[in-house]
Amino acid sequence: MSKMTIGEALVSKLRQRNVTCVFGIPGVHTVELYRGLAASGIRHVTPRHEQGAGFMADGYARVSGKPGVAFVITGPGLTNTLTPMAQARADSVPMLVVSGVNRTASLGKGLGHLHELPDQLALSKTVALVSEQVSETKSLDPTLSRVFHSLANGRPGPVHIEVPLDIAAAEYQETPLATLDPEPQVNPVLITQAAKQLAEAKQTVILAGGGAKRVGVGLQALAEALDAPVVQTVNARGLMHGHPLTVPASPSLNAVRALIESADCVLALGTELGPTDYDMYDTGEFAKLSGLIRVDRCSDQLARHEATLTIQGDVDVVIPQLLEALPLDAKQCDGAERASNARDAAWEEIGPDYRHQVEILNAMRAAAPNALMVGDSTQPIYAGNLFYDHDRAGGWFNAATGYGALGYGIPAAIGASIADPTARVICIAGDGGAQFSLPEIMAAVDENLPITFVIWNNHGYREIATSMQDVGVTVIGCDPSPPDFAATAKSFGIPFSSIPAEPCAVAQALRETAATDGPVMIEVTALKFEPQKD
């Protein structure tokens, strides 16, 4: 690899690590990173804003299972990407952000260089799991080794590498790599103890989080072996679709909390037990978790909640070991009945408005089976997060939980479509959230991606307006005027239709656009929120 610059070598080594797509906006501070990109075989996708690059990388990672990669410039490029990095950290999404930074000799001196920050590396470290600088020509290899080791071990999340301008253009020096500690093996004693506790329990409930979304077959086998209802958080939706033991409803609902509290053993698989899933109404109370057994990749995560037993390891490794260790007579009773009762009570609890929106989601699922549904913070997404049974594992995700960043849906859907070009991708965004990232649709046009952008237009921030009204605050600032979406779609050069917020109309629109080549926009005209008069 002699005669290569650091920038060229970095791109080459990303390709060696199976990176096949990079999301980025070139700038004068990343020119050297782009020197070897065209010949590398890595696909480059150009968003319209660095925040879009980060959210695209997030959506790509969630669907592909590989780290999403973003190239951004020094200063504003990185700060614009911090929000997507924070969302990725909250949802345990593997992401690599590579940025430039000013010349080494100028760093921290406040000389007024272009894009200068007081301490860019320190700023990144407030969000990234790992943030490193390629500080000299011989440090590229060990830096890449450490950040990719972090991506592959422990809890996934965003990592960051910055390359100073002078280092990026310098000649690469290959460096022998130090051996890094392997991920710890699952303790077989703990497996035996967990299997014994599960076998002795009479009413187990399984809590499945995002860490379980790729082990649907094993999860179903374990649930059936225990006759245990399976409650899925938002990031686990799509697991065990339509199964008698599935409970695709928020554990914040009273009906689901009652199910969990009735258990004498709770098995939590790949879930952080965070408030946006388990206490979204901010009551300050969690369901009582009797006999809690937790399985998670992250030791820090396991230490955050008191448990009877904790097992550090990937859920996809632990589940087969638990199945093997369970005695043949471990099966309990009434699991399907308990699950059915919880589903029925949860359906009633969410109320008529949300039930109507879930019916629209069900119509979408029927019209576009096995689709990837990517959402922003908007009414039908809130409804689905409370109660919705998707038909594809990992196929329902959004930014309405965790960090809760608006503007996520449109770019994340683009990343998802690139990760799986065979999938139908449906992006659900509100008129307010869509305005955060509406220009990113042009990236879908550039890439000719088969994405249906469903804009739920209720002329404002209804969820916030309702929240203000509920606590006696005069509603203000919640009615930003939406654009003319028909004219917007025309300017993008994509097909457009406007339909009422009814299940049959939405399903028909999806069926009519199923064979469309490239992106499509469907505006769903919902009732405008009108604050109550004093």
PDB file of C-alpha atoms in Angstrom, residues 86-338:
ATOM      1  CA  ALA A  86     -27.363  10.895  19.373  1.00  0.00           C
ATOM      2  CA  GLN A  87     -30.381   9.100  17.881  1.00  0.00           C
ATOM      3  CA  ALA A  88     -28.154   6.180  16.910  1.00  0.00           C
ATOM      4  CA  ARG A  89     -26.690   6.021  20.407  1.00  0.00           C
ATOM      5  CA  ALA A  90     -30.144   6.008  22.002  1.00  0.00           C
ATOM      6  CA  ASP A  91     -31.288   3.154  19.746  1.00  0.00           C
ATOM      7  CA  SER A  92     -27.997   1.164  19.702  1.00  0.00           C
ATOM      8  CA  VAL A  93     -27.451   1.635  15.961  1.00  0.00           C
ATOM      9  CA  PRO A  94     -23.906   1.069  14.621  1.00  0.00           C
ATOM     10  CA  MET A  95     -22.658   4.173  12.789  1.00  0.00           C
ATOM     11  CA  LEU A  96     -19.232   5.425  11.711  1.00  0.00           C
ATOM     12  CA  VAL A  97     -18.800   9.156  11.131  1.00  0.00           C
ATOM     13  CA  VAL A  98     -15.549  10.203   9.446  1.00  0.00           C
ATOM     14  CA  SER A  99     -14.838  13.913   9.525  1.00  0.00           C
ATOM     15  CA  GLY A 100     -12.045  16.234   8.632  1.00  0.00           C
ATOM     16  CA  VAL A 101     -10.490  18.630  11.103  1.00  0.00           C
ATOM     17  CA  ASN A 102      -8.108  21.565  10.656  1.00  0.00           C
ATOM     18  CA  ARG A 103      -4.354  21.161  10.398  1.00  0.00           C
ATOM     19  CA  THR A 104      -2.741  19.611  13.447  1.00  0.00           C
ATOM     20  CA  ALA A 105      -0.624  22.645  14.338  1.00  0.00           C
ATOM     21  CA  SER A 106      -3.678  24.927  14.452  1.00  0.00           C
ATOM     22  CA  LEU A 107      -5.916  22.843  16.703  1.00  0.00           C
ATOM     23  CA  GLY A 108      -7.100  24.483  19.918  1.00  0.00           C
ATOM     24  CA  LYS A 109      -5.422  27.842  19.179  1.00  0.00           C
ATOM     25  CA  GLY A 110      -8.452  29.867  18.146  1.00  0.00           C
ATOM     26  CA  LEU A 111      -6.794  31.355  15.084  1.00  0.00           C
ATOM     27  CA  GLY A 112     -10.024  31.743  13.142  1.00  0.00           C
ATOM     28  CA  HIS A 113      -9.533  29.015  10.554  1.00  0.00           C
ATOM     29  CA  LEU A 114     -12.448  27.949   8.373  1.00  0.00           C
ATOM     30  CA  HIS A 115     -14.868  25.606  10.235  1.00  0.00           C
ATOM     31  CA  GLU A 116     -12.782  25.869  13.416  1.00  0.00           C
ATOM     32  CA  LEU A 117     -14.143  24.552  16.718  1.00  0.00           C
ATOM     33  CA  PRO A 118     -12.480  24.975  20.113  1.00  0.00           C
ATOM     34  CA  ASP A 119     -12.148  21.192  20.509  1.00  0.00           C
ATOM     35  CA  GLN A 120     -13.950  19.134  17.874  1.00  0.00           C
ATOM     36  CA  LEU A 121     -12.797  15.803  19.276  1.00  0.00           C
ATOM     37  CA  ALA A 122     -14.059  16.607  22.763  1.00  0.00           C
ATOM     38  CA  LEU A 123     -17.403  17.716  21.324  1.00  0.00           C
ATOM     39  CA  SER A 124     -17.799  14.437  19.460  1.00  0.00           C
ATOM     40  CA  LYS A 125     -16.933  12.437  22.558  1.00  0.00           C
ATOM     41  CA  THR A 126     -20.044  13.753  24.285  1.00  0.00           C
ATOM     42  CA  VAL A 127     -22.129  11.657  21.859  1.00  0.00           C
ATOM     43  CA  ALA A 128     -19.932   8.996  20.241  1.00  0.00           C
ATOM     44  CA  LEU A 129     -19.094   5.747  22.016  1.00  0.00           C
ATOM     45  CA  VAL A 130     -15.550   6.197  20.701  1.00  0.00           C
ATOM     46  CA  SER A 131     -14.036   9.283  19.074  1.00  0.00           C
ATOM     47  CA  GLU A 132     -10.450   9.207  17.828  1.00  0.00           C
ATOM     48  CA  GLN A 133      -8.115  11.354  15.787  1.00  0.00           C
ATOM     49  CA  VAL A 134      -5.688   9.991  13.209  1.00  0.00           C
ATOM     50  CA  SER A 135      -2.957  12.084  14.758  1.00  0.00           C
ATOM     51  CA  GLU A 136      -0.021  10.817  12.690  1.00  0.00           C
ATOM     52  CA  THR A 137       0.550   8.832   9.519  1.00  0.00           C
ATOM     53  CA  LYS A 138       1.221   5.588  11.361  1.00  0.00           C
ATOM     54  CA  SER A 139      -1.934   5.772  13.490  1.00  0.00           C
ATOM     55  CA  LEU A 140      -4.557   5.024  10.810  1.00  0.00           C
ATOM     56  CA  ASP A 141      -4.448   1.238  11.191  1.00  0.00           C
ATOM     57  CA  PRO A 142      -4.714   1.108  14.995  1.00  0.00           C
ATOM     58  CA  THR A 143      -7.418   3.795  14.981  1.00  0.00           C
ATOM     59  CA  LEU A 144      -9.565   1.869  12.504  1.00  0.00           C
ATOM     60  CA  SER A 145      -8.951  -1.332  14.411  1.00  0.00           C
ATOM     61  CA  ARG A 146     -10.145   0.172  17.681  1.00  0.00           C
ATOM     62  CA  VAL A 147     -13.284   1.829  16.311  1.00  0.00           C
ATOM     63  CA  PHE A 148     -14.369  -1.274  14.396  1.00  0.00           C
ATOM     64  CA  HIS A 149     -13.687  -3.382  17.473  1.00  0.00           C
ATOM     65  CA  SER A 150     -16.018  -1.055  19.379  1.00  0.00           C
ATOM     66  CA  LEU A 151     -18.684  -1.442  16.674  1.00  0.00           C
ATOM     67  CA  ALA A 152     -18.474  -5.238  16.871  1.00  0.00           C
ATOM     68  CA  ASN A 153     -18.281  -5.633  20.643  1.00  0.00           C
ATOM     69  CA  GLY A 154     -20.555  -4.426  23.400  1.00  0.00           C
ATOM     70  CA  ARG A 155     -23.527  -2.200  22.803  1.00  0.00           C
ATOM     71  CA  PRO A 156     -23.607  -0.801  19.241  1.00  0.00           C
ATOM     72  CA  GLY A 157     -23.724   2.932  18.619  1.00  0.00           C
ATOM     73  CA  PRO A 158     -21.983   5.797  16.831  1.00  0.00           C
ATOM     74  CA  VAL A 159     -18.210   6.058  16.574  1.00  0.00           C
ATOM     75  CA  HIS A 160     -16.175   8.916  15.107  1.00  0.00           C
ATOM     76  CA  ILE A 161     -12.815   9.351  13.410  1.00  0.00           C
ATOM     77  CA  GLU A 162     -11.382  12.755  12.544  1.00  0.00           C
ATOM     78  CA  VAL A 163      -8.505  13.242  10.126  1.00  0.00           C
ATOM     79  CA  PRO A 164      -6.521  16.531  10.159  1.00  0.00           C
ATOM     80  CA  LEU A 165      -6.031  18.152   6.759  1.00  0.00           C
ATOM     81  CA  ASP A 166      -2.260  17.709   6.827  1.00  0.00           C
ATOM     82  CA  ILE A 167      -2.494  14.048   7.853  1.00  0.00           C
ATOM     83  CA  ALA A 168      -5.152  13.199   5.231  1.00  0.00           C
ATOM     84  CA  ALA A 169      -2.811  14.279   2.422  1.00  0.00           C
ATOM     85  CA  ALA A 170       0.306  12.647   3.900  1.00  0.00           C
ATOM     86  CA  GLU A 171       1.725   9.317   2.751  1.00  0.00           C
ATOM     87  CA  TYR A 172       0.238   6.282   4.478  1.00  0.00           C
ATOM     88  CA  GLN A 173       2.444   4.100   6.691  1.00  0.00           C
ATOM     89  CA  GLU A 174       1.287   0.582   7.445  1.00  0.00           C
ATOM     90  CA  THR A 175       1.442  -0.287  11.136  1.00  0.00           C
ATOM     91  CA  PRO A 176       1.304  -3.699  12.855  1.00  0.00           C
ATOM     92  CA  LEU A 177      -1.869  -4.045  14.897  1.00  0.00           C
ATOM     93  CA  ALA A 178      -2.054  -4.871  18.574  1.00  0.00           C
ATOM     94  CA  THR A 179      -4.338  -7.721  19.636  1.00  0.00           C
ATOM     95  CA  LEU A 180      -7.596  -6.436  21.078  1.00  0.00           C
ATOM     96  CA  ASP A 181      -9.566  -8.217  23.766  1.00  0.00           C
ATOM     97  CA  PRO A 182     -12.226 -10.544  22.319  1.00  0.00           C
ATOM     98  CA  GLU A 183     -15.841 -10.222  23.365  1.00  0.00           C
ATOM     99  CA  PRO A 184     -16.415 -12.249  26.553  1.00  0.00           C
ATOM    100  CA  GLN A 185     -18.045 -15.658  26.149  1.00  0.00           C
ATOM    101  CA  VAL A 186     -21.432 -16.347  27.687  1.00  0.00           C
ATOM    102  CA  ASN A 187     -21.044 -17.877  31.128  1.00  0.00           C
ATOM    103  CA  PRO A 188     -22.531 -21.431  30.972  1.00  0.00           C
ATOM    104  CA  VAL A 189     -23.231 -21.404  34.719  1.00  0.00           C
ATOM    105  CA  LEU A 190     -25.539 -18.435  34.244  1.00  0.00           C
ATOM    106  CA  ILE A 191     -27.319 -20.216  31.395  1.00  0.00           C
ATOM    107  CA  THR A 192     -27.966 -23.193  33.666  1.00  0.00           C
ATOM    108  CA  GLN A 193     -29.250 -20.941  36.449  1.00  0.00           C
ATOM    109  CA  ALA A 194     -31.524 -19.029  34.074  1.00  0.00           C
ATOM    110  CA  ALA A 195     -32.920 -22.231  32.564  1.00  0.00           C
ATOM    111  CA  LYS A 196     -33.655 -23.593  36.049  1.00  0.00           C
ATOM    112  CA  GLN A 197     -35.448 -20.394  37.088  1.00  0.00           C
ATOM    113  CA  LEU A 198     -37.490 -20.323  33.871  1.00  0.00           C
ATOM    114  CA  ALA A 199     -38.435 -23.985  34.258  1.00  0.00           C
ATOM    115  CA  GLU A 200     -39.637 -23.432  37.809  1.00  0.00           C
ATOM    116  CA  ALA A 201     -41.682 -20.338  36.978  1.00  0.00           C
ATOM    117  CA  LYS A 202     -45.427 -20.645  36.410  1.00  0.00           C
ATOM    118  CA  GLN A 203     -46.138 -17.422  34.486  1.00  0.00           C
ATOM    119  CA  THR A 204     -43.142 -16.093  32.565  1.00  0.00           C
ATOM    120  CA  VAL A 205     -43.350 -12.963  30.398  1.00  0.00           C
ATOM    121  CA  ILE A 206     -40.674 -12.178  27.817  1.00  0.00           C
ATOM    122  CA  LEU A 207     -39.710  -8.570  27.042  1.00  0.00           C
ATOM    123  CA  ALA A 208     -38.083  -8.310  23.606  1.00  0.00           C
ATOM    124  CA  GLY A 209     -36.153  -5.185  22.644  1.00  0.00           C
ATOM    125  CA  GLY A 210     -34.198  -4.087  19.616  1.00  0.00           C
ATOM    126  CA  GLY A 211     -31.371  -6.435  20.525  1.00  0.00           C
ATOM    127  CA  ALA A 212     -33.677  -9.356  19.682  1.00  0.00           C
ATOM    128  CA  LYS A 213     -34.950  -8.156  16.314  1.00  0.00           C
ATOM    129  CA  ARG A 214     -32.735 -10.502  14.268  1.00  0.00           C
ATOM    130  CA  VAL A 215     -33.532 -13.675  16.213  1.00  0.00           C
ATOM    131  CA  GLY A 216     -37.230 -14.109  15.501  1.00  0.00           C
ATOM    132  CA  VAL A 217     -37.106 -17.869  14.913  1.00  0.00           C
ATOM    133  CA  GLY A 218     -35.212 -18.535  18.119  1.00  0.00           C
ATOM    134  CA  LEU A 219     -37.394 -16.143  20.096  1.00  0.00           C
ATOM    135  CA  GLN A 220     -40.543 -17.893  18.905  1.00  0.00           C
ATOM    136  CA  ALA A 221     -39.102 -21.296  19.808  1.00  0.00           C
ATOM    137  CA  LEU A 222     -38.204 -20.066  23.291  1.00  0.00           C
ATOM    138  CA  ALA A 223     -41.619 -18.453  23.800  1.00  0.00           C
ATOM    139  CA  GLU A 224     -43.372 -21.632  22.731  1.00  0.00           C
ATOM    140  CA  ALA A 225     -41.147 -23.782  24.949  1.00  0.00           C
ATOM    141  CA  LEU A 226     -42.112 -21.621  27.935  1.00  0.00           C
ATOM    142  CA  ASP A 227     -45.670 -20.801  26.786  1.00  0.00           C
ATOM    143  CA  ALA A 228     -44.731 -17.196  27.567  1.00  0.00           C
ATOM    144  CA  PRO A 229     -46.286 -14.014  26.122  1.00  0.00           C
ATOM    145  CA  VAL A 230     -43.763 -11.837  24.280  1.00  0.00           C
ATOM    146  CA  VAL A 231     -44.049  -8.057  24.738  1.00  0.00           C
ATOM    147  CA  GLN A 232     -42.193  -6.138  22.039  1.00  0.00           C
ATOM    148  CA  THR A 233     -40.765  -2.649  22.383  1.00  0.00           C
ATOM    149  CA  VAL A 234     -40.892  -0.359  19.338  1.00  0.00           C
ATOM    150  CA  ASN A 235     -37.575  -1.593  17.935  1.00  0.00           C
ATOM    151  CA  ALA A 236     -38.651  -5.236  18.227  1.00  0.00           C
ATOM    152  CA  ARG A 237     -41.931  -4.909  16.349  1.00  0.00           C
ATOM    153  CA  GLY A 238     -42.426  -7.425  13.573  1.00  0.00           C
ATOM    154  CA  LEU A 239     -41.206 -10.347  15.653  1.00  0.00           C
ATOM    155  CA  MET A 240     -43.685 -13.231  15.816  1.00  0.00           C
ATOM    156  CA  HIS A 241     -46.261 -11.440  13.661  1.00  0.00           C
ATOM    157  CA  GLY A 242     -49.758 -12.795  14.272  1.00  0.00           C
ATOM    158  CA  HIS A 243     -48.535 -15.428  16.753  1.00  0.00           C
ATOM    159  CA  PRO A 244     -50.887 -16.272  19.677  1.00  0.00           C
ATOM    160  CA  LEU A 245     -48.114 -15.392  22.149  1.00  0.00           C
ATOM    161  CA  THR A 246     -47.250 -12.008  20.654  1.00  0.00           C
ATOM    162  CA  VAL A 247     -48.098  -8.749  22.435  1.00  0.00           C
ATOM    163  CA  PRO A 248     -47.182  -5.976  19.961  1.00  0.00           C
ATOM    164  CA  ALA A 249     -48.123  -3.203  22.359  1.00  0.00           C
ATOM    165  CA  SER A 250     -46.258  -0.652  24.423  1.00  0.00           C
ATOM    166  CA  PRO A 251     -45.218  -1.742  27.922  1.00  0.00           C
ATOM    167  CA  SER A 252     -46.233   1.763  29.004  1.00  0.00           C
ATOM    168  CA  LEU A 253     -49.899   0.817  28.591  1.00  0.00           C
ATOM    169  CA  ASN A 254     -51.689  -0.194  31.778  1.00  0.00           C
ATOM    170  CA  ALA A 255     -52.928  -3.394  30.152  1.00  0.00           C
ATOM    171  CA  VAL A 256     -49.394  -4.479  29.280  1.00  0.00           C
ATOM    172  CA  ARG A 257     -48.041  -3.389  32.646  1.00  0.00           C
ATOM    173  CA  ALA A 258     -50.661  -5.597  34.277  1.00  0.00           C
ATOM    174  CA  LEU A 259     -49.494  -8.556  32.203  1.00  0.00           C
ATOM    175  CA  ILE A 260     -45.878  -7.921  33.155  1.00  0.00           C
ATOM    176  CA  GLU A 261     -46.701  -7.500  36.841  1.00  0.00           C
ATOM    177  CA  SER A 262     -48.652 -10.778  36.858  1.00  0.00           C
ATOM    178  CA  ALA A 263     -45.478 -12.661  35.901  1.00  0.00           C
ATOM    179  CA  ASP A 264     -43.426 -14.568  38.429  1.00  0.00           C
ATOM    180  CA  CYS A 265     -40.440 -14.405  36.066  1.00  0.00           C
ATOM    181  CA  VAL A 266     -39.609 -11.682  33.513  1.00  0.00           C
ATOM    182  CA  LEU A 267     -37.039 -12.481  30.825  1.00  0.00           C
ATOM    183  CA  ALA A 268     -35.739  -9.234  29.259  1.00  0.00           C
ATOM    184  CA  LEU A 269     -33.906  -9.807  25.974  1.00  0.00           C
ATOM    185  CA  GLY A 270     -31.908  -6.962  24.424  1.00  0.00           C
ATOM    186  CA  THR A 271     -33.939  -4.139  25.929  1.00  0.00           C
ATOM    187  CA  GLU A 272     -32.581  -1.240  27.971  1.00  0.00           C
ATOM    188  CA  LEU A 273     -35.873  -0.883  29.886  1.00  0.00           C
ATOM    189  CA  GLY A 274     -35.857   2.820  28.987  1.00  0.00           C
ATOM    190  CA  PRO A 275     -38.676   5.253  29.843  1.00  0.00           C
ATOM    191  CA  THR A 276     -39.649   6.038  26.237  1.00  0.00           C
ATOM    192  CA  ASP A 277     -40.737   2.404  25.958  1.00  0.00           C
ATOM    193  CA  TYR A 278     -41.667   1.525  29.525  1.00  0.00           C
ATOM    194  CA  ASP A 279     -42.841   4.866  30.979  1.00  0.00           C
ATOM    195  CA  MET A 280     -43.726   7.070  28.017  1.00  0.00           C
ATOM    196  CA  TYR A 281     -46.448   8.820  30.031  1.00  0.00           C
ATOM    197  CA  ASP A 282     -43.804   9.903  32.556  1.00  0.00           C
ATOM    198  CA  THR A 283     -45.552   8.539  35.618  1.00  0.00           C
ATOM    199  CA  GLY A 284     -42.223   7.866  37.295  1.00  0.00           C
ATOM    200  CA  GLU A 285     -43.182   4.229  37.779  1.00  0.00           C
ATOM    201  CA  PHE A 286     -42.172   1.066  35.974  1.00  0.00           C
ATOM    202  CA  ALA A 287     -44.032  -2.197  36.026  1.00  0.00           C
ATOM    203  CA  LYS A 288     -42.814  -4.508  38.773  1.00  0.00           C
ATOM    204  CA  LEU A 289     -40.372  -7.006  37.231  1.00  0.00           C
ATOM    205  CA  SER A 290     -40.461 -10.120  39.399  1.00  0.00           C
ATOM    206  CA  GLY A 291     -37.648 -12.625  39.043  1.00  0.00           C
ATOM    207  CA  LEU A 292     -35.996 -10.465  36.376  1.00  0.00           C
ATOM    208  CA  ILE A 293     -33.481 -12.200  34.094  1.00  0.00           C
ATOM    209  CA  ARG A 294     -31.694  -9.763  31.771  1.00  0.00           C
ATOM    210  CA  VAL A 295     -29.710 -10.613  28.642  1.00  0.00           C
ATOM    211  CA  ASP A 296     -27.708  -7.841  26.976  1.00  0.00           C
ATOM    212  CA  ARG A 297     -24.419  -7.300  25.147  1.00  0.00           C
ATOM    213  CA  CYS A 298     -23.489  -4.357  27.362  1.00  0.00           C
ATOM    214  CA  SER A 299     -22.226  -4.832  30.913  1.00  0.00           C
ATOM    215  CA  ASP A 300     -22.958  -1.184  31.766  1.00  0.00           C
ATOM    216  CA  GLN A 301     -26.542  -1.659  30.636  1.00  0.00           C
ATOM    217  CA  LEU A 302     -26.942  -4.781  32.777  1.00  0.00           C
ATOM    218  CA  ALA A 303     -25.832  -2.832  35.854  1.00  0.00           C
ATOM    219  CA  ARG A 304     -28.476  -0.127  35.477  1.00  0.00           C
ATOM    220  CA  HIS A 305     -31.450  -2.130  36.777  1.00  0.00           C
ATOM    221  CA  GLU A 306     -31.632  -4.509  39.697  1.00  0.00           C
ATOM    222  CA  ALA A 307     -32.143  -8.071  38.482  1.00  0.00           C
ATOM    223  CA  THR A 308     -32.208 -11.588  39.870  1.00  0.00           C
ATOM    224  CA  LEU A 309     -29.817 -12.730  37.158  1.00  0.00           C
ATOM    225  CA  THR A 310     -27.890 -10.972  34.383  1.00  0.00           C
ATOM    226  CA  ILE A 311     -26.267 -12.609  31.371  1.00  0.00           C
ATOM    227  CA  GLN A 312     -23.851 -10.640  29.211  1.00  0.00           C
ATOM    228  CA  GLY A 313     -23.977 -11.747  25.599  1.00  0.00           C
ATOM    229  CA  ASP A 314     -25.746 -11.396  22.269  1.00  0.00           C
ATOM    230  CA  VAL A 315     -29.374 -12.460  22.378  1.00  0.00           C
ATOM    231  CA  ASP A 316     -28.858 -14.596  19.263  1.00  0.00           C
ATOM    232  CA  VAL A 317     -26.148 -16.547  21.123  1.00  0.00           C
ATOM    233  CA  VAL A 318     -27.978 -16.839  24.453  1.00  0.00           C
ATOM    234  CA  ILE A 319     -31.390 -17.981  23.166  1.00  0.00           C
ATOM    235  CA  PRO A 320     -30.137 -21.253  21.604  1.00  0.00           C
ATOM    236  CA  GLN A 321     -28.192 -22.009  24.784  1.00  0.00           C
ATOM    237  CA  LEU A 322     -31.278 -21.404  26.932  1.00  0.00           C
ATOM    238  CA  LEU A 323     -33.351 -23.659  24.680  1.00  0.00           C
ATOM    239  CA  GLU A 324     -30.794 -26.430  24.963  1.00  0.00           C
ATOM    240  CA  ALA A 325     -30.604 -26.087  28.752  1.00  0.00           C
ATOM    241  CA  LEU A 326     -34.356 -26.042  29.374  1.00  0.00           C
ATOM    242  CA  PRO A 327     -35.882 -29.337  30.544  1.00  0.00           C
ATOM    243  CA  LEU A 328     -38.490 -30.860  28.251  1.00  0.00           C
ATOM    244  CA  ASP A 329     -41.291 -30.197  30.759  1.00  0.00           C
ATOM    245  CA  ALA A 330     -40.519 -26.458  31.142  1.00  0.00           C
ATOM    246  CA  LYS A 331     -43.712 -25.398  29.388  1.00  0.00           C
ATOM    247  CA  GLN A 332     -46.087 -23.404  31.570  1.00  0.00           C
ATOM    248  CA  CYS A 333     -49.765 -22.715  30.910  1.00  0.00           C
ATOM    249  CA  ASP A 334     -52.237 -20.112  29.690  1.00  0.00           C
ATOM    250  CA  GLY A 335     -49.606 -18.129  27.736  1.00  0.00           C
ATOM    251  CA  ALA A 336     -51.821 -17.585  24.706  1.00  0.00           C
ATOM    252  CA  GLU A 337     -54.774 -16.610  26.895  1.00  0.00           C
ATOM    253  CA  ARG A 338     -52.685 -14.127  28.875  1.00  0.00           C
TER     254      ARG A 338
END
